[in-house]
Short mmCIF file of C-alpha atoms and ligand atoms in Angstrom, two decimals:
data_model
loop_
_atom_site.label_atom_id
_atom_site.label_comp_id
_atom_site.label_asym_id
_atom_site.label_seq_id
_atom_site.Cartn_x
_atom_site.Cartn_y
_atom_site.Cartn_z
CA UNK A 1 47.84 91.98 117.30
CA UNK A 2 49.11 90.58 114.02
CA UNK A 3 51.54 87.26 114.13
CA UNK A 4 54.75 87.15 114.37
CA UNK A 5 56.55 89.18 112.35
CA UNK A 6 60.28 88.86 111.31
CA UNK A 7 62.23 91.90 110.04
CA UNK A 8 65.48 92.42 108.95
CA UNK A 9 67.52 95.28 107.41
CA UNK A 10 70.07 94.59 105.08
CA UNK A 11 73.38 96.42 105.06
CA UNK A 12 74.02 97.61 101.35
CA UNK A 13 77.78 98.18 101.90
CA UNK A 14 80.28 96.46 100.57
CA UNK A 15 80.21 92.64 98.81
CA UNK A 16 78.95 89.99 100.94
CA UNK A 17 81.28 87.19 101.90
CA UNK A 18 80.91 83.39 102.55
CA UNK A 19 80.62 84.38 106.67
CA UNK A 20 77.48 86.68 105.62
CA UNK A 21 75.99 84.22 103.73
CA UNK A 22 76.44 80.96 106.44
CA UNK A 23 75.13 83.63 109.37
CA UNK A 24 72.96 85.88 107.74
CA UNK A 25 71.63 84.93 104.55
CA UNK A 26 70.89 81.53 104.70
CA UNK A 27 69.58 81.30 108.38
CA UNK A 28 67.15 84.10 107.04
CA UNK A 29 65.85 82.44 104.28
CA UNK A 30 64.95 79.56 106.57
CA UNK A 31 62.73 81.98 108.59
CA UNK A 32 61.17 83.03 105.27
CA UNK A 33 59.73 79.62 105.12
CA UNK A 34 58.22 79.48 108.19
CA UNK A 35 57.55 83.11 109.45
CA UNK A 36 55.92 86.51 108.08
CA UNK A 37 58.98 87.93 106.93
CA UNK A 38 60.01 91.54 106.18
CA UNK A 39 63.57 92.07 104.53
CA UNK A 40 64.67 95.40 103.46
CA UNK A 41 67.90 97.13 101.93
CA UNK A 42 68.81 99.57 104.56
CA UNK A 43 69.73 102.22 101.72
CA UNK A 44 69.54 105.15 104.60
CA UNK A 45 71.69 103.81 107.09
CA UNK A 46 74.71 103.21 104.22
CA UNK A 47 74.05 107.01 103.33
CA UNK A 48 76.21 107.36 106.76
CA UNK A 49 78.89 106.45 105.08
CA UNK A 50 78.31 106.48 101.26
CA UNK A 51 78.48 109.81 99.63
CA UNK A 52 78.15 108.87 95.78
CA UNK A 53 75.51 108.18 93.90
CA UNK A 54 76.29 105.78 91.53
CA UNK A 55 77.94 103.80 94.64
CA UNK A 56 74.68 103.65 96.50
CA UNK A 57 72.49 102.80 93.68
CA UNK A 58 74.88 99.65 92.82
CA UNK A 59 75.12 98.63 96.26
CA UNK A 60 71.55 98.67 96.66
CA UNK A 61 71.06 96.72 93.59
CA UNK A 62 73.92 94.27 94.29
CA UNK A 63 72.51 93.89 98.14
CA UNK A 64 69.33 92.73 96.73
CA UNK A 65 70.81 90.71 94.13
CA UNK A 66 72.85 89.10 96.52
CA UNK A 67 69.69 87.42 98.71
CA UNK A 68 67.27 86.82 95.48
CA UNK A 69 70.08 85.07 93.86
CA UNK A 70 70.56 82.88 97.23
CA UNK A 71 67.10 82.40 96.76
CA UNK A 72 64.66 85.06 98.66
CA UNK A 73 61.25 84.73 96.75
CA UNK A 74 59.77 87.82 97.13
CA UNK A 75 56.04 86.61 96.57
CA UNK A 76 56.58 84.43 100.24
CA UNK A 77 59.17 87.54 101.58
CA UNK A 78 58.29 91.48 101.35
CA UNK A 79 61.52 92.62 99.94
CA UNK A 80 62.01 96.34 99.80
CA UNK A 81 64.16 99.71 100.24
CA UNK A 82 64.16 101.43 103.74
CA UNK A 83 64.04 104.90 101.52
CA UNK A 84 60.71 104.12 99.81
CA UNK A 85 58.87 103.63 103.15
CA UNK A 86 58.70 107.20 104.23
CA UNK A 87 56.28 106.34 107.11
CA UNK A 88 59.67 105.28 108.57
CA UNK A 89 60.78 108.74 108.31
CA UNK A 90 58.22 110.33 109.97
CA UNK A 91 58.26 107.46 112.91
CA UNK A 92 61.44 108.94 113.27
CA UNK A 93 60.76 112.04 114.27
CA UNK A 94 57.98 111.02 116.42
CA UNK A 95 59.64 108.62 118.45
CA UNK A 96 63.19 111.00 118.52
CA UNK A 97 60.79 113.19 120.56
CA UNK A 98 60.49 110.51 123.21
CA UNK A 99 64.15 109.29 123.39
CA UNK A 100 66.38 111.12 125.80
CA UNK A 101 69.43 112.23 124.30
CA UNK A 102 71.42 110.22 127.05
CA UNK A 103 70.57 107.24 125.60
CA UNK A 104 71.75 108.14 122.37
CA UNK A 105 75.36 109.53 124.12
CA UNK A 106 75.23 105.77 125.61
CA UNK A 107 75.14 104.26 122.17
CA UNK A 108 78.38 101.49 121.07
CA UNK A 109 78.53 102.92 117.56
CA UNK A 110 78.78 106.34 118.48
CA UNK A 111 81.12 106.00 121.77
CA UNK A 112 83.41 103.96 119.73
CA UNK A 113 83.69 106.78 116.80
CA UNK A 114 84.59 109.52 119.79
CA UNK A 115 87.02 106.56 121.03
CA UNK A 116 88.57 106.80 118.08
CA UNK A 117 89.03 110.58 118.07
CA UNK A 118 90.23 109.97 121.93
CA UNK A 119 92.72 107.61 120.36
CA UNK A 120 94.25 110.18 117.58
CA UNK A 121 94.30 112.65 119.90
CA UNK A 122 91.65 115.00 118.05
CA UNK A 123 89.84 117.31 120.65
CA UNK A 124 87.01 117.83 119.14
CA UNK A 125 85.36 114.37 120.31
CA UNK A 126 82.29 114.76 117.86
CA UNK A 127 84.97 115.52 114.62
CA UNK A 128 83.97 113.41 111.56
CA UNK A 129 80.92 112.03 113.09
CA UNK A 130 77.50 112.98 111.40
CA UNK A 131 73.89 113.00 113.01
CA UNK A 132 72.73 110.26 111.01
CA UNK A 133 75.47 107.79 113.21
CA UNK A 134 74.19 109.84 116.01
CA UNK A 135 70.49 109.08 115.35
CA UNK A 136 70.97 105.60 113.69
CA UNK A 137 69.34 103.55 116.85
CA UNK A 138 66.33 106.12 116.78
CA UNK A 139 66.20 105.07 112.58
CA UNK A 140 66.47 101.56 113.10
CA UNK A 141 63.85 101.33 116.04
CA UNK A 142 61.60 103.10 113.32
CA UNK A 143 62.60 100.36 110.86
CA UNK A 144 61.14 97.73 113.02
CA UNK A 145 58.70 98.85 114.87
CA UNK A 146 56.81 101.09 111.35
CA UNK A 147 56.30 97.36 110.57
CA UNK A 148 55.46 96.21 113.95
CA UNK A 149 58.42 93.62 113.82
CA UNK A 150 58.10 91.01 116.76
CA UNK A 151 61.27 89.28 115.95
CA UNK A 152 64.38 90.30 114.64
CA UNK A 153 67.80 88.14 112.98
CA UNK A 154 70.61 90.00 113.23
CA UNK A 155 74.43 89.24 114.39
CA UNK A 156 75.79 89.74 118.11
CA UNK A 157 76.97 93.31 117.48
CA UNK A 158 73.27 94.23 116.88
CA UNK A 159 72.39 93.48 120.32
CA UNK A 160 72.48 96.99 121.78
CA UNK A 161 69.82 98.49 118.52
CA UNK A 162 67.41 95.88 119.84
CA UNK A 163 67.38 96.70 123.22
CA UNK A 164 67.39 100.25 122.46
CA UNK A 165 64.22 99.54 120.24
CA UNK A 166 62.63 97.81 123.19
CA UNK A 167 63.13 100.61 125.09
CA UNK A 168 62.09 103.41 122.96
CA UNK A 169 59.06 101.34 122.28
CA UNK A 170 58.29 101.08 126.15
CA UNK A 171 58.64 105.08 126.09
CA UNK A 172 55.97 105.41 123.11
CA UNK A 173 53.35 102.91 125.23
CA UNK A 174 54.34 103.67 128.32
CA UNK A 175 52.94 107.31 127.67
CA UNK A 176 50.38 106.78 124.24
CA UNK A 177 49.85 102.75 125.54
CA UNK A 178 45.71 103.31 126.02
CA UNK A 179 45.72 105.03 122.37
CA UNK A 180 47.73 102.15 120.78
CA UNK A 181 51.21 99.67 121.87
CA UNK A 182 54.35 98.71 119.36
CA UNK A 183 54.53 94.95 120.00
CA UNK A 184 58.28 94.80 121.87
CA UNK A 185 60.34 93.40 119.47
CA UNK A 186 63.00 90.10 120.32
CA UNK A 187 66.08 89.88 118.57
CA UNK A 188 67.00 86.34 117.02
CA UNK A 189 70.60 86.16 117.71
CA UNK A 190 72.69 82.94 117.16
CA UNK A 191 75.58 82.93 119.91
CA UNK A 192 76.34 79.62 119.29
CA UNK A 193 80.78 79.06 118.15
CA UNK A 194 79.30 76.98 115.60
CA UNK A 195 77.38 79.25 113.52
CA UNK A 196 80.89 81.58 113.55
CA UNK A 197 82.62 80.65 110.09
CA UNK A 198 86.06 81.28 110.38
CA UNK A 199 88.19 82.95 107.75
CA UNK A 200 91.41 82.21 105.73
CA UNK A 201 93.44 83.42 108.79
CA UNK A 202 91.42 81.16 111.42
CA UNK A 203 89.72 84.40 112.87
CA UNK A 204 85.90 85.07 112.64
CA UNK A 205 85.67 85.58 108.99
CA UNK A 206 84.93 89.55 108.25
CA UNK A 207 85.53 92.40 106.21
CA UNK A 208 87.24 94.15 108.99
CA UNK A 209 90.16 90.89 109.33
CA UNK A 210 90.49 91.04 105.69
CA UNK A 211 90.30 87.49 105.92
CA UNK A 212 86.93 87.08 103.99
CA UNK A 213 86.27 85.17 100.63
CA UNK A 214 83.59 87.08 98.67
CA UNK A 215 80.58 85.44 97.79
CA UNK A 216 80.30 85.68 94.40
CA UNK A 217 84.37 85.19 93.64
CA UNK A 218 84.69 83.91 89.71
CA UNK A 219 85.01 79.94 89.63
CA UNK A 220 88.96 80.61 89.18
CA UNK A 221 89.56 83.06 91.80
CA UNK A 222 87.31 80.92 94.64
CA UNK A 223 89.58 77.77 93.86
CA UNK A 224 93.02 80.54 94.04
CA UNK A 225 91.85 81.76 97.32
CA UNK A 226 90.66 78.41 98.47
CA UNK A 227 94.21 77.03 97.53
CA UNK A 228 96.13 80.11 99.36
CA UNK A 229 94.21 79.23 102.92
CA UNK A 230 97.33 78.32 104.91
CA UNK A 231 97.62 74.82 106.63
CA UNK A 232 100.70 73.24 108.17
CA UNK A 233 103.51 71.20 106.40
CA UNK A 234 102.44 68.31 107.63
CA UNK A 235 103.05 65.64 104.84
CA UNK A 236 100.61 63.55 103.00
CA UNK A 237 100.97 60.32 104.22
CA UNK A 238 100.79 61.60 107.95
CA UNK A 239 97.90 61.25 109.93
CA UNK A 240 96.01 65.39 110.66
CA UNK A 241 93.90 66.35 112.60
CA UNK A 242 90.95 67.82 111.03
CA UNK A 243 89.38 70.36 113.61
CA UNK A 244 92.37 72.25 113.51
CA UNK A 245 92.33 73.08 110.24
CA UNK A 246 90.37 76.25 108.41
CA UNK A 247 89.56 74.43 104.88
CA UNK A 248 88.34 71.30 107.20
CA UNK A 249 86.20 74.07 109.33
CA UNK A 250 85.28 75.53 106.25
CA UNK A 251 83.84 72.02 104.59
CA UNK A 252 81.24 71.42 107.24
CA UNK A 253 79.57 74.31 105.92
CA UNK A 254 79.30 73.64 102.45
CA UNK A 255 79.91 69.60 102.27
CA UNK A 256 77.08 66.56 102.72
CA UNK A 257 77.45 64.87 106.15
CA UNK A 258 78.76 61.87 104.51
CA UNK A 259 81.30 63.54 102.17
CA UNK A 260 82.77 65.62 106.05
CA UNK A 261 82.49 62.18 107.94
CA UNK A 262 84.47 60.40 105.25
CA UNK A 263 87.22 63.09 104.66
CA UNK A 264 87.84 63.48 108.44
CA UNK A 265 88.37 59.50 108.77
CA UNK A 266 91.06 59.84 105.73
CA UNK A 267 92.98 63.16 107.20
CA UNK A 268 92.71 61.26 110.75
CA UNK A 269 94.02 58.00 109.03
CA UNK A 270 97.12 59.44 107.00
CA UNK A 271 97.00 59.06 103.03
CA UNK A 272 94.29 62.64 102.20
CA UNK A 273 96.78 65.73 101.68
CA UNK A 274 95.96 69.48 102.73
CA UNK A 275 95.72 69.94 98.56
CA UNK A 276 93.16 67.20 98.22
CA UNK A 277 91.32 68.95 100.97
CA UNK A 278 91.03 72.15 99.21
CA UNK A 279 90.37 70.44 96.29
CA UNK A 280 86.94 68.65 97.66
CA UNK A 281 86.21 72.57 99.61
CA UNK A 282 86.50 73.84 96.46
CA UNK A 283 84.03 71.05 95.00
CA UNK A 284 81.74 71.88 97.89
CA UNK A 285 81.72 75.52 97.83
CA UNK A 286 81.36 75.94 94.14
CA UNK A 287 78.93 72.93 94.04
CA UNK A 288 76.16 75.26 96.46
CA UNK A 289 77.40 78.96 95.24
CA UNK A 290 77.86 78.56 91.85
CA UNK A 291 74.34 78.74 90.64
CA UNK A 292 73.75 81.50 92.44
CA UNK A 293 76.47 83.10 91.08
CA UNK A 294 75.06 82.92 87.73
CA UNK A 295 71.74 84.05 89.01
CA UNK A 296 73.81 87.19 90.97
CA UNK A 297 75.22 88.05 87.12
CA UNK A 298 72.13 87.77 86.00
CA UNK A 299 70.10 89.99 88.01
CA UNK A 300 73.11 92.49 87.71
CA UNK A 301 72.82 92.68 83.95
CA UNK A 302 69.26 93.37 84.07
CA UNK A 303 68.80 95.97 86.83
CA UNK A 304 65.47 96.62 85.68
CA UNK A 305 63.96 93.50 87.21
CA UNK A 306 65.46 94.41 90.71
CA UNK A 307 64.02 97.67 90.83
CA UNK A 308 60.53 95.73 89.84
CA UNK A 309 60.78 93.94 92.97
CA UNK A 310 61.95 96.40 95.48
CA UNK A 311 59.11 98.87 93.85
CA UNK A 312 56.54 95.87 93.93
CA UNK A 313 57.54 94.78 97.48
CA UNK A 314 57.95 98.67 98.94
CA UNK A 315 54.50 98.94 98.02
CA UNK A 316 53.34 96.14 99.96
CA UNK A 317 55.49 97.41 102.98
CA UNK A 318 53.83 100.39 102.74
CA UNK A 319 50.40 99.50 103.28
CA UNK A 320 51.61 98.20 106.96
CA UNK A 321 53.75 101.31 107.40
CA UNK A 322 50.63 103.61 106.52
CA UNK A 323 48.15 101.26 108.97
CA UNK A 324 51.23 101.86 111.95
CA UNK A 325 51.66 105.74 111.18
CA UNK A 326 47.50 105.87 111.11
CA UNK A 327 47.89 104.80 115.15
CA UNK A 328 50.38 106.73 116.14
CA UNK A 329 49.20 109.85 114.80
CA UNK A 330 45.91 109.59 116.26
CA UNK A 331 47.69 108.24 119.55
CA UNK A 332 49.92 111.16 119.70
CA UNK A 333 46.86 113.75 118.70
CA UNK A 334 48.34 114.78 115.14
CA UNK A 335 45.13 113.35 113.56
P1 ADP B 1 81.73 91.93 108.67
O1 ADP B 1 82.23 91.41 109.98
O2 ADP B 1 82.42 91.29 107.52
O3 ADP B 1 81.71 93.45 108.57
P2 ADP B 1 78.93 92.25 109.03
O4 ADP B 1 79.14 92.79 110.40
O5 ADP B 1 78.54 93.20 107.95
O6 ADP B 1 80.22 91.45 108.58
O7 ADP B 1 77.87 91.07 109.13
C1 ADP B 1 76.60 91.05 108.53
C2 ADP B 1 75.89 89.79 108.98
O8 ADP B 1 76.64 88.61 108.64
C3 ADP B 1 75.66 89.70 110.50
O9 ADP B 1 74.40 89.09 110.73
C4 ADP B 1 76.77 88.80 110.99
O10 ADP B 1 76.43 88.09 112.17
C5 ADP B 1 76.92 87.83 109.81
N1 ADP B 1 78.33 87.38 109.76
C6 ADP B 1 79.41 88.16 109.43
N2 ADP B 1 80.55 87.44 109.47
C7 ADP B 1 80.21 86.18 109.85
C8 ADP B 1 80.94 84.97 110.07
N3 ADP B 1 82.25 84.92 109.92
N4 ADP B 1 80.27 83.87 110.46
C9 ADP B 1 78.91 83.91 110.62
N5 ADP B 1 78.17 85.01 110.42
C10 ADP B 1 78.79 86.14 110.04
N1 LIG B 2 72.02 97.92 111.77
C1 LIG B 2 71.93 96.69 111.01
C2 LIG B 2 73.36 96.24 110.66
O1 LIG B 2 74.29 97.02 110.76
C3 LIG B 2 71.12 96.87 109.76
C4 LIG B 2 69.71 97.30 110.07
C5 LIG B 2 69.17 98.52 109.83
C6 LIG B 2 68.71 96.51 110.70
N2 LIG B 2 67.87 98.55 110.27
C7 LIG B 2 67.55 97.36 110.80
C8 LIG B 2 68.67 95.22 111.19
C9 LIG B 2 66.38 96.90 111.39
C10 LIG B 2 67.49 94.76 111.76
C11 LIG B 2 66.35 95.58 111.86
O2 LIG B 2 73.55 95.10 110.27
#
């Protein structure tokens, strides 16, 4: 069996935000140094909920753009589009023929979209909700397993998709097992508080708070949204304590040890303001983002070169995907 593999899909919806990059991104790129790594833009899973063409096709582009900018090399990481590995596709359907439909019923994503209906009183339970939501743990299992992923970073809501892959997996070699086994994959899931970065509000940072501060936010707009984070009216001169404050939270993320050590003595001793705060978070945040900002604008005006390397890097997915499908078809008796 090949080494370890780590897989990811990448949500193409919507702009990435500082919490994204802290818990996703950047632990991500660390595994790219020291694993086999497999990234993807998971174009087909946004079709659930993007109907527009132009709309996918710049949030695919700005998805990628977003983790080459932050520094994903694509010689060390196969980057690539979910849609141009059709051996996914077809995993699909052959793995859909071993997953009970219970299981499916049973899924978070889908319960909570009949919740919903339950909640505005709609009888129809299944109104609104398309097959592709149905079917998205069936997709995804196909995402990692068409690569034979081993290992797989993804946040605490994704929990549920990876056991569900395990255990559509375990139906495929529990039956076809003496013909050919998926590896069962792990997921790599940080629980820890302190990987959490909190947004303006003090709550989990996330789209779904509203609470978020975009990624890529012009130089002028970070520093306006980093000066609009509330904190207390605690006066300059009076001693604060630092822990309980969101730009303070915020700093540890983006700051040196030194320059955090140093402004928590002065907020602890009296004399360092909440403004003069902001002002060295701003310092901070810009200091690590704003290159990659420029890169991000960059790669945006010249689309062309992200295509290259989601074409370039599809292919290389492909060669695994075709290996995989070559096993399973002969395992199942289609070839
Ligand atoms: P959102 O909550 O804004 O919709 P997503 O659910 O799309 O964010 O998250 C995508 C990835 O970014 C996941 O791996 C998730 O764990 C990570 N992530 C999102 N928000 C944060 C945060 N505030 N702190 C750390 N990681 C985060
Ligand atoms: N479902 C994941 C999310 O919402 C994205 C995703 C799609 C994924 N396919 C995957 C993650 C395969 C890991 C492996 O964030």
């Amino acid at each position: 069996m090949a080494a370890n593999t780590y897989l990811t899909g990448i949500k193409p919806t919507g702009d990435f935000h500082l919490g994204n990059y802290v818990g996703a991104i950047k632990p991500a790129l660390a595994a790219s140094h020291e694993y086999d790594t497999y990234y993807f833009i998971a174009d087909y899973h946004a079709l659930n909920t993007i109907k527009d063409a132009e709309e996918l096709r710049h949030s695919i582009r700005s998805g990628a753009a977003t983790w080459l900018a932050c520094g994903l090399d694509p010689e060390r990481t196969i980057v690539y589009q979910q849609s141009h590995v059709p051996e996914t596709f077809e995993l699909t359907t052959v793995l859909s023929a071993l997953t009970p439909k219970g299981l499916m019923n049973r899924a978070h994503a889908y319960k909570a979209a009949r919740d919903r209906n339950v909640a505005a009183g709609v009888t129809d339970l299944d109104a609104g909700i398309n097959m592709g939501l149905f079917n998205y743990p069936i997709l995804m299992a196909a995402d990692i397993l068409v690569m034979e992923g081993t290992h797989v970073p993804v946040g605490r809501d994704q929990t549920q998709h990876i056991e569900y892959t395990a255990d559509i997996a375990g139906y495929f070699n529990h039956r076809f097992g003496d013909a050919y086994s998926f590896p069962i994959p792990k997921g790599v899931i940080d629980d820890s508080d302190a990987s959490i970065l909190p947004g303006v509000d003090g709550r989990k940072m996330s789209k779904s708070y509203d609470n978020h501060i975009p990624l890529f936010l012009p130089e002028n707009k970070l520093k306006k949204a980093i000066r609009r984070i509330p904190t207390d009216s605690t006066p300059v001169e009076e001693p604060k304590d630092p822990d309980g404050s969101v730009p303070f939270q915020l700093l540890q993320h983006f700051a040196a040890d030194d320059t955090v050590a140093d402004v928590r003595k002065r907020l602890q001793a009296g004399g360092m303001g909440w403004g003069e705060l902001k002002n060295e978070l701003f310092e901070a945040v810009n200091a690590e983002i704003g290159p990659k900002r420029e890169r991000y604008e960059e790669l945006m005006a010249n689309p062309e070169e992200i295509d290259a390397i989601l074409r370039k890097g599809s292919e290389r997915a492909r060669v695994r995907a075709r290996a995989t499908l070559d096993r399973v078809r002969t395992a199942i008796g289609a070839a």
